[in-house]
Amino acid sequence: MNFGFNGNNIKAQQAPNKAQGMWTILEKIVIKGGLPLSGEVLISAAKNAVLPIVAATVLCDEPVILENVPEISDITFALKILRSMGAEIKLLSKNKVMFDTRKITEPRVPYEMAKKMRASSYFLGALLGRFHEAHVALPGGCNLGDRPIDQHLKAFRALGAEEMLDGGEQYVHAERLIGSLVYFDVVTVGATINAMLAAVKADGLTVLEHCAKEPHIVDVANFLNKMGADIIGAGTDTIKIKGVKYLKGIEYSVIPDQIEAGTFMVASAITGGDIIVRNVIPKHLESITQTLRKIGVTVEEFDDSVRVYVESPLKGIKLKTLPHPGFPTDMQPQVSTLLTLAQGSSVVTEEVFDNRFAYAKELRRMGADITVSGKAVMIEGVEKLKGAPVDASDLRAGAALVIAGLAADGVTEIGNIHYIKRGYENIVEKFKGLGADIKYGQYPDYPDCEIKREA
Ligand code: EPZ
């Protein structure tokens, strides 16, 4: 396993740019579509569980080992943030990482790093929980509309913290963290987890009401409890946290990624394939499985795998994204792509984020009949998609374009693939293993077209 994490720096996820006297080599994914997928694929650990758990190692009073850390750029970046704060991080073997955060002395995430990723907001809760202070730039992340952290701050204030924004950096501080009641105005994964991180060592009982219930929230609570925390109710509307003084070192294996699994399930369906998706928890896939069955996809469930294939024509549906256990917003672009080839009309409404349809214009380049109308996309099924050069605009939009390319006639080239690398481990290798004609490529550079302006 090579995170590109040698010594103190991480191999750039993108080649250095021209300003450093190097050529900009922009990578793309090149797919020759039309091949039905077959075989087996192994799902990696859940990105949206590993990211908060990596931040939560800040709270641990001893070294911690995570067994199955996927090699995706958001996680590599989170490791880099920890190391920049003074943590010791050791790669013990493929995907196995040791964290010793005892040497962190400064509760601050470097500004430039924090603003690059939404998950950096988890360091606010973890640093506040340990140091009673935290300085973290307002988070960045995929552009899905407005993504405030007001509910995170509401929870921190309830625990006795004061907060202010100074030069784009969120600062939180508390003389003491005292257990309290927090009612979330919206169902939010990030704020639910961040409140747990801040409360786990607070004095007394904290009660979180109107919580998000995603599987990764349960996994973060399980991780903290294995270290000695006292959290009950994760996965329900109400989570109760009794503050503890000490969290011991453990070895932990994170749950499989339900969204990666769903992405491969859709890819099998859209290519008319027949695959086995291994290392899944079928219960976590319930709403995805139900939705695919409604479209006409056959999904057979086993203990830790599902088999996905198509026996009859796919048909259009009406679909809404909702917080768990509803249909996950992170599967919306992928299923909308499947529906572009289903018979009849479909309407997919995005209820979680303000704007998660950037992929629609790219699918239209491939011949899809898909238009955005307010909070929904209207889709009329077409006979086929045709390969074209397209660009990813965010992580799941990128995954949707890969799925479209696998189904399309001809060649599809996908740009901005750094978005895809944020959340999918070895996506090209995994699809190649299922029989897809897919590879990395590079955009041509035109060095002899350089315009040199004489000084
Ligand atoms: C997490 O984002 C995930 N990211 C997202 O996955 C996922 O789409 C989302 O949860 C919903 O499941 C990570 O875990 C790193 P939210 P998060 O807080 O925590 C509003 C992917 O593709 N809100 O549940 O940012 C917010 O604007 C990524 O893997 C507030 O108003 O999501 C949004 O409309 C994309 N105030 C809604 O709640 C707040 O303080 C849900 O956001 C917080 C959120």
Coordinates of C-alpha atoms and ligand atoms in Angstrom, one line a residue:
M1 CA 0.0 0.0 0.0
N2 CA 1.5 3.3 -0.9
F3 CA -0.3 6.4 0.2
G4 CA 2.5 8.3 -1.5
F5 CA 3.3 9.1 2.1
N6 CA 7.0 9.0 2.4
G7 CA 8.7 11.0 5.1
N8 CA 7.1 14.3 5.7
N9 CA 5.3 14.9 2.5
I10 CA 2.7 13.3 0.4
K11 CA 3.2 12.6 -3.3
A12 CA 1.1 15.3 -5.0
Q13 CA -2.1 13.9 -6.1
Q14 CA -1.7 16.0 -9.2
A15 CA 1.6 16.7 -11.0
P16 CA 3.2 20.0 -10.0
N17 CA 2.0 22.8 -12.2
K18 CA 4.0 24.7 -14.8
A19 CA 4.9 27.5 -12.4
Q20 CA 7.4 25.1 -10.8
G21 CA 8.9 24.6 -14.3
M22 CA 7.1 21.3 -14.7
W23 CA 4.5 20.5 -17.3
T24 CA 0.9 20.3 -16.1
I25 CA -0.1 16.7 -16.8
L26 CA -3.8 16.5 -16.4
E27 CA -5.1 13.0 -15.9
K28 CA -8.3 11.6 -17.3
I29 CA -10.1 8.3 -17.3
V30 CA -10.7 6.8 -20.7
I31 CA -13.5 4.2 -21.1
K32 CA -14.6 2.2 -24.2
G33 CA -18.2 1.4 -23.2
G34 CA -20.7 -1.2 -24.1
L35 CA -19.1 -4.2 -22.2
P36 CA -21.4 -5.9 -19.7
L37 CA -19.6 -6.2 -16.3
S38 CA -19.0 -9.6 -14.8
G39 CA -17.1 -11.1 -11.9
E40 CA -16.5 -9.9 -8.3
V41 CA -15.5 -6.6 -6.7
L42 CA -14.3 -6.0 -3.2
I43 CA -15.6 -2.9 -1.4
S44 CA -13.3 -0.7 0.6
A45 CA -13.9 0.9 4.0
A46 CA -16.4 3.7 4.1
K47 CA -14.8 7.1 3.4
N48 CA -17.4 8.9 5.4
A49 CA -16.7 6.7 8.5
V50 CA -12.9 6.7 8.1
L51 CA -12.6 10.5 7.9
P52 CA -14.3 11.3 11.2
I53 CA -12.6 8.3 12.8
V54 CA -9.2 9.6 11.7
A55 CA -10.1 13.0 13.3
A56 CA -11.3 11.2 16.4
T57 CA -7.8 9.6 17.0
V58 CA -6.9 13.1 18.3
L59 CA -9.1 12.2 21.4
C60 CA -7.2 9.0 22.1
D61 CA -4.7 8.8 25.1
E62 CA -2.8 6.0 23.5
P63 CA -1.8 4.8 20.0
V64 CA -4.6 3.5 17.8
I65 CA -4.5 1.1 14.8
L66 CA -7.0 1.3 11.9
E67 CA -6.9 -2.0 9.9
N68 CA -8.5 -1.0 6.6
V69 CA -7.7 2.6 5.7
P70 CA -8.6 3.1 2.0
E71 CA -6.1 4.8 -0.3
I72 CA -8.2 7.8 -1.4
S73 CA -7.0 11.4 -1.5
D74 CA -9.4 12.8 1.1
I75 CA -8.0 10.3 3.6
T76 CA -4.4 10.8 2.6
F77 CA -5.1 14.5 3.1
A78 CA -6.6 13.9 6.6
L79 CA -3.4 11.9 7.5
K80 CA -1.3 14.8 6.3
I81 CA -3.3 17.2 8.4
L82 CA -2.7 15.1 11.5
R83 CA 1.0 14.8 10.7
S84 CA 1.2 18.6 10.2
M85 CA -0.1 19.0 13.8
G86 CA 2.6 16.8 15.1
A87 CA 0.9 13.4 15.2
E88 CA 3.0 10.3 14.5
I89 CA 1.5 8.2 11.7
K90 CA 3.0 4.9 10.6
L91 CA 1.9 2.6 7.7
L92 CA 2.1 -0.9 9.2
S93 CA 1.1 -2.7 6.0
K94 CA -1.3 -2.4 3.1
N95 CA -4.2 -0.2 4.4
K96 CA -3.1 -0.7 8.1
V97 CA -2.2 2.6 9.8
M98 CA -1.0 3.4 13.4
F99 CA -1.9 6.8 14.8
D100 CA -0.2 8.3 17.9
T101 CA -1.6 11.8 18.4
R102 CA -0.2 12.4 21.9
K103 CA 2.5 14.7 20.5
I104 CA -0.1 17.2 19.1
T105 CA 0.3 20.4 21.1
E106 CA -1.2 23.0 18.9
P107 CA -5.0 22.7 18.4
R108 CA -4.9 24.3 14.9
V109 CA -5.3 22.8 11.4
P110 CA -3.1 24.7 8.9
Y111 CA -5.5 27.1 7.1
E112 CA -4.7 26.1 3.5
M113 CA -5.2 22.4 4.3
A114 CA -8.4 22.8 6.3
K115 CA -10.2 24.7 3.6
K116 CA -9.6 22.0 1.0
M117 CA -11.9 19.4 2.5
R118 CA -15.4 19.3 4.1
A119 CA -14.2 16.6 6.6
S120 CA -11.7 19.0 8.1
S121 CA -14.6 20.3 10.2
Y122 CA -14.3 17.1 12.3
F123 CA -11.1 18.4 13.6
L124 CA -13.1 21.3 15.3
G125 CA -15.0 18.8 17.4
A126 CA -12.0 16.5 18.1
L127 CA -9.6 19.3 19.0
L128 CA -12.3 21.0 21.1
G129 CA -13.0 17.7 22.9
R130 CA -9.3 17.3 23.8
F131 CA -7.8 20.8 24.1
H132 CA -11.0 22.8 24.8
E133 CA -9.8 24.9 21.9
A134 CA -9.7 24.6 18.1
H135 CA -8.7 26.7 15.1
V136 CA -9.9 25.3 11.8
A137 CA -10.5 27.2 8.5
L138 CA -14.1 27.0 7.4
P139 CA -14.3 23.7 5.4
G140 CA -14.3 23.3 1.7
G141 CA -15.4 20.1 -0.1
C142 CA -17.5 19.2 -3.1
N143 CA -19.6 22.1 -4.4
L144 CA -23.1 20.9 -3.6
G145 CA -24.6 24.3 -2.7
D146 CA -24.5 26.1 0.6
R147 CA -22.9 23.9 3.3
P148 CA -22.8 25.9 6.6
I149 CA -21.6 24.6 9.9
D150 CA -24.1 26.5 12.1
Q151 CA -25.4 23.3 13.7
H152 CA -21.9 22.2 14.6
L153 CA -21.4 25.5 16.3
K154 CA -24.8 25.3 18.0
A155 CA -23.7 22.0 19.6
F156 CA -20.3 23.4 20.7
R157 CA -22.0 26.4 22.3
A158 CA -24.5 24.2 24.1
L159 CA -21.4 22.4 25.7
G160 CA -20.1 25.7 27.0
A161 CA -17.9 26.8 24.1
E162 CA -17.6 30.3 22.7
E163 CA -16.9 30.6 19.0
M164 CA -15.9 33.3 16.5
L165 CA -14.7 33.6 12.9
D166 CA -11.4 35.3 12.5
G167 CA -9.9 35.7 9.1
G168 CA -11.8 32.7 7.6
E169 CA -10.7 30.5 10.5
Q170 CA -13.3 29.1 12.9
Y171 CA -12.2 29.4 16.5
V172 CA -13.9 27.6 19.3
H173 CA -12.8 27.7 23.0
A174 CA -14.3 26.5 26.3
E175 CA -13.0 26.8 29.9
R176 CA -14.9 23.6 30.6
L177 CA -17.1 21.4 28.4
I178 CA -20.3 20.5 30.3
G179 CA -22.8 18.0 29.1
S180 CA -26.0 19.5 27.8
L181 CA -29.1 19.0 25.6
V182 CA -28.6 19.8 21.8
Y183 CA -31.6 19.8 19.4
F184 CA -30.5 19.9 15.8
D185 CA -32.6 22.2 13.6
V186 CA -31.7 20.1 10.5
V187 CA -30.7 16.4 10.2
T188 CA -27.0 16.7 9.7
V189 CA -24.4 13.9 9.5
G190 CA -21.4 16.2 10.2
A191 CA -22.9 18.1 13.1
T192 CA -24.2 14.8 14.7
I193 CA -20.7 13.3 14.6
N194 CA -18.9 16.6 15.6
A195 CA -21.1 17.0 18.6
M196 CA -20.2 13.4 19.7
L197 CA -16.5 14.2 19.3
A198 CA -16.8 17.3 21.4
A199 CA -18.9 15.7 24.1
V200 CA -17.1 12.4 24.6
K201 CA -14.8 13.8 27.3
A202 CA -17.1 16.6 28.5
D203 CA -18.3 16.6 32.2
G204 CA -21.6 14.9 32.6
L205 CA -24.4 13.8 30.2
T206 CA -25.0 15.2 26.7
V207 CA -28.2 14.4 24.9
L208 CA -28.4 15.0 21.1
E209 CA -31.9 15.1 19.6
H210 CA -33.0 15.0 16.0
C211 CA -29.8 13.3 15.0
A212 CA -28.7 11.9 11.6
K213 CA -28.7 8.0 11.6
E214 CA -26.3 7.0 8.8
P215 CA -24.3 3.8 9.3
H216 CA -21.1 5.8 9.5
I217 CA -22.4 7.6 12.5
V218 CA -22.9 4.3 14.3
D219 CA -19.4 3.2 13.3
V220 CA -17.9 6.4 14.8
A221 CA -19.8 5.7 18.0
N222 CA -18.6 2.1 18.0
F223 CA -15.0 3.2 17.5
L224 CA -15.2 5.7 20.4
N225 CA -17.0 3.2 22.7
K226 CA -14.3 0.5 21.9
M227 CA -11.7 3.1 23.2
G228 CA -13.8 3.5 26.4
A229 CA -16.4 6.2 25.6
D230 CA -19.9 5.9 26.9
I231 CA -22.3 6.6 23.9
I232 CA -25.7 5.0 23.4
G233 CA -28.4 5.6 20.7
A234 CA -26.2 6.2 17.7
G235 CA -28.3 5.3 14.6
T236 CA -31.4 6.6 16.3
D237 CA -32.9 10.2 16.6
T238 CA -31.4 10.5 20.1
I239 CA -27.8 9.9 21.1
K240 CA -26.7 10.1 24.8
I241 CA -23.0 10.6 25.7
K242 CA -21.6 10.3 29.2
G243 CA -18.3 12.1 29.4
V244 CA -15.2 9.9 30.2
K245 CA -11.7 10.8 31.2
Y246 CA -9.6 8.4 29.3
L247 CA -9.7 6.7 25.9
K248 CA -7.4 3.7 25.5
G249 CA -5.6 2.5 22.4
I250 CA -7.4 -0.1 20.2
E251 CA -7.3 -1.8 16.8
Y252 CA -10.3 -1.1 14.7
S253 CA -11.8 -2.1 11.3
V254 CA -14.1 0.4 9.7
I255 CA -17.4 -0.7 8.0
P256 CA -17.6 -1.1 4.2
D257 CA -18.6 1.8 2.0
Q258 CA -22.3 1.6 1.2
I259 CA -22.0 4.3 -1.5
E260 CA -19.1 2.6 -3.2
A261 CA -21.1 -0.7 -3.1
G262 CA -24.1 1.1 -4.6
T263 CA -22.0 2.7 -7.3
F264 CA -20.9 -0.8 -8.5
M265 CA -24.4 -2.2 -8.2
V266 CA -25.6 0.6 -10.6
A267 CA -22.7 0.0 -12.9
S268 CA -23.6 -3.7 -13.2
A269 CA -27.2 -2.8 -14.0
I270 CA -26.5 -0.1 -16.6
T271 CA -24.1 -2.4 -18.5
G272 CA -26.5 -5.4 -18.4
G273 CA -23.8 -7.2 -16.4
D274 CA -23.9 -9.7 -13.6
I275 CA -21.5 -9.1 -10.7
I276 CA -21.0 -10.0 -7.1
V277 CA -20.2 -7.1 -4.8
R278 CA -18.3 -8.4 -1.8
N279 CA -17.6 -7.0 1.7
V280 CA -20.9 -5.3 2.1
I281 CA -23.5 -5.1 4.9
P282 CA -26.8 -5.7 3.1
K283 CA -28.7 -3.9 5.8
H284 CA -26.8 -0.7 5.0
L285 CA -27.8 -1.1 1.3
E286 CA -31.6 -1.5 2.0
S287 CA -32.8 1.7 0.4
I288 CA -30.4 1.4 -2.6
T289 CA -31.5 -2.3 -3.1
Q290 CA -35.2 -1.4 -2.9
T291 CA -34.8 1.5 -5.4
L292 CA -32.9 -0.7 -7.9
R293 CA -35.5 -3.4 -7.6
K294 CA -38.2 -0.8 -8.3
I295 CA -36.3 0.1 -11.5
G296 CA -36.3 -3.6 -12.5
V297 CA -32.8 -4.6 -11.4
T298 CA -32.4 -8.0 -9.7
V299 CA -30.5 -7.9 -6.4
E300 CA -29.8 -11.1 -4.6
E301 CA -28.6 -10.6 -1.0
F302 CA -26.1 -12.9 0.9
D303 CA -24.4 -12.5 4.3
D304 CA -21.7 -10.1 3.2
S305 CA -22.3 -9.7 -0.5
V306 CA -24.9 -8.9 -3.1
R307 CA -25.4 -10.2 -6.7
V308 CA -26.7 -7.6 -9.2
Y309 CA -28.0 -8.3 -12.7
V310 CA -30.8 -7.3 -15.1
E311 CA -33.4 -9.8 -16.5
S312 CA -36.0 -7.4 -17.8
P313 CA -36.1 -3.8 -19.3
L314 CA -35.5 -1.1 -16.8
K315 CA -38.4 1.3 -16.1
G316 CA -38.5 4.9 -15.0
I317 CA -39.4 5.9 -11.4
K318 CA -40.0 8.8 -9.1
L319 CA -37.3 9.1 -6.4
K320 CA -36.5 11.4 -3.6
T321 CA -33.2 11.6 -1.6
L322 CA -33.6 11.7 2.2
P323 CA -31.4 11.3 5.3
H324 CA -30.8 7.6 6.3
P325 CA -32.7 5.3 6.2
G326 CA -34.1 7.1 3.1
F327 CA -32.4 6.9 -0.3
P328 CA -28.9 8.4 0.1
T329 CA -28.1 11.7 -1.6
D330 CA -24.6 10.3 -2.4
M331 CA -26.3 7.8 -4.7
Q332 CA -28.4 10.4 -6.6
P333 CA -26.1 11.1 -9.5
Q334 CA -25.5 7.4 -10.1
V335 CA -29.1 6.3 -10.1
S336 CA -30.1 9.3 -12.2
T337 CA -27.6 8.1 -14.8
L338 CA -29.1 4.6 -14.7
L339 CA -32.6 6.1 -15.3
T340 CA -31.4 7.9 -18.5
L341 CA -31.5 4.4 -20.1
A342 CA -34.7 3.2 -18.4
Q343 CA -38.0 3.1 -20.3
G344 CA -40.3 6.1 -19.7
S345 CA -40.0 9.1 -17.5
S346 CA -38.3 9.6 -14.2
V347 CA -38.2 12.4 -11.7
V348 CA -35.4 12.5 -9.1
T349 CA -35.7 15.1 -6.3
E350 CA -32.7 16.1 -4.2
E351 CA -34.0 16.9 -0.7
V352 CA -30.6 17.1 1.1
F353 CA -28.4 19.5 -0.8
D354 CA -29.3 22.7 -2.7
N355 CA -27.5 21.9 -5.8
R356 CA -26.3 18.4 -6.8
F357 CA -27.1 18.2 -10.5
A358 CA -23.9 19.5 -12.1
Y359 CA -23.5 16.1 -13.8
A360 CA -26.7 16.6 -15.8
K361 CA -25.2 18.9 -18.4
E362 CA -22.3 16.4 -18.9
L363 CA -24.8 13.5 -19.4
R364 CA -26.5 15.6 -22.1
R365 CA -23.2 15.6 -24.0
M366 CA -23.6 11.9 -24.1
G367 CA -27.2 12.0 -25.5
A368 CA -29.1 11.7 -22.2
D369 CA -32.5 13.4 -22.0
I370 CA -32.2 15.0 -18.6
T371 CA -33.1 18.5 -17.5
V372 CA -32.9 20.2 -14.1
S373 CA -36.1 21.7 -12.8
G374 CA -35.7 23.3 -9.3
K375 CA -34.8 20.6 -6.8
A376 CA -35.3 17.8 -9.3
V377 CA -34.1 16.4 -12.6
M378 CA -36.6 15.3 -15.2
I379 CA -35.4 12.3 -17.2
E380 CA -36.8 10.7 -20.4
G381 CA -35.2 7.3 -21.1
V382 CA -33.3 7.0 -24.4
E383 CA -32.1 4.0 -26.3
K384 CA -28.4 4.5 -25.7
L385 CA -25.7 7.0 -24.6
K386 CA -22.8 7.9 -26.8
G387 CA -19.3 8.3 -25.6
A388 CA -18.0 11.9 -25.3
P389 CA -15.3 14.0 -23.5
V390 CA -16.9 15.1 -20.2
D391 CA -15.7 16.6 -16.9
A392 CA -16.4 15.6 -13.3
S393 CA -17.7 18.5 -11.1
D394 CA -17.7 16.7 -7.7
L395 CA -17.0 13.2 -6.4
R396 CA -20.4 11.5 -7.1
A397 CA -20.9 13.4 -10.3
G398 CA -17.6 11.9 -11.4
A399 CA -18.7 8.4 -10.4
A400 CA -21.9 8.9 -12.4
L401 CA -19.9 9.8 -15.5
V402 CA -17.8 6.6 -15.1
I403 CA -21.1 4.7 -15.0
A404 CA -22.4 6.5 -18.1
G405 CA -19.1 5.8 -19.9
L406 CA -19.2 2.1 -19.1
A407 CA -22.7 1.9 -20.7
A408 CA -22.2 4.3 -23.7
D409 CA -21.3 3.3 -27.2
G410 CA -17.8 4.5 -28.1
V411 CA -15.2 6.2 -26.0
T412 CA -15.7 8.5 -23.0
E413 CA -13.0 10.7 -21.6
I414 CA -13.5 12.0 -18.1
G415 CA -11.6 15.1 -16.9
N416 CA -11.1 16.5 -13.3
I417 CA -10.7 13.0 -12.0
H418 CA -9.2 14.3 -8.8
Y419 CA -12.7 14.6 -7.6
I420 CA -13.2 10.8 -8.2
K421 CA -10.0 9.9 -6.4
R422 CA -11.3 11.7 -3.3
G423 CA -13.7 8.8 -2.6
Y424 CA -13.0 5.7 -4.7
E425 CA -10.0 3.5 -4.0
N426 CA -8.5 2.0 -7.2
I427 CA -11.7 2.6 -9.2
V428 CA -10.0 2.0 -12.6
E429 CA -8.4 -1.2 -11.4
K430 CA -11.7 -2.4 -9.8
F431 CA -13.7 -1.8 -13.0
K432 CA -10.9 -3.4 -15.1
G433 CA -11.3 -6.4 -12.9
L434 CA -14.9 -6.6 -13.8
G435 CA -14.1 -6.7 -17.5
A436 CA -14.4 -3.0 -18.4
D437 CA -12.2 -1.4 -21.0
I438 CA -11.0 1.5 -18.8
K439 CA -7.7 3.2 -18.2
Y440 CA -6.0 6.4 -17.1
G441 CA -4.9 8.7 -19.8
Q442 CA -3.4 12.2 -20.0
Y443 CA -4.5 15.3 -21.8
P444 CA -2.0 16.3 -24.5
D445 CA 0.2 19.2 -23.6
Y446 CA 1.2 21.7 -26.3
P447 CA 4.7 22.9 -25.3
D448 CA 5.4 24.2 -28.7
C449 CA 2.3 26.4 -28.5
E450 CA 3.6 28.3 -25.5
I451 CA 3.3 32.0 -25.8
K452 CA 6.6 33.5 -24.5
R453 CA 6.2 37.2 -23.8
E454 CA 9.6 38.7 -24.0
A455 CA 10.5 40.5 -20.8
Ligands
EPZ1 C1 -21.7 14.3 4.9 O1 -21.6 15.6 4.5 C2 -20.9 13.5 3.8 N1 -19.5 14.0 3.8 C3 -21.6 13.8 2.4 O2 -20.9 12.9 1.5 C4 -23.0 13.4 2.5 O3 -23.6 13.7 1.2 C5 -23.7 14.1 3.6 O4 -23.0 13.8 4.8 C6 -25.2 13.6 3.8 O5 -25.2 12.3 4.0 C7 -18.7 13.4 4.7 O6 -19.1 12.7 5.5 C8 -17.2 13.9 4.6 P1 -24.8 17.2 6.3 P2 -22.1 16.8 5.6 O7 -24.2 17.9 7.5 O8 -21.8 16.3 6.9 C9 -27.2 21.2 5.9 C10 -19.8 12.3 -0.5 O9 -20.2 12.3 -1.7 N2 -26.4 21.7 7.1 O10 -25.6 15.9 6.6 O11 -21.5 18.0 5.2 C11 -26.3 21.1 4.7 O12 -26.1 22.3 4.1 C12 -20.1 13.5 0.4 O13 -19.2 11.3 0.1 C13 -26.7 22.9 7.7 O14 -27.6 23.6 7.3 O15 -23.6 16.7 5.3 C14 -27.0 20.1 3.9 O16 -28.0 20.8 3.1 C15 -20.8 14.6 -0.3 N3 -26.0 23.3 8.8 C16 -27.7 19.2 4.9 O17 -27.7 19.9 6.1 C17 -25.0 22.5 9.3 O18 -24.4 22.9 10.3 C18 -27.0 17.9 5.1 O19 -25.6 18.1 5.4 C19 -24.7 21.3 8.7 C20 -25.4 20.9 7.6

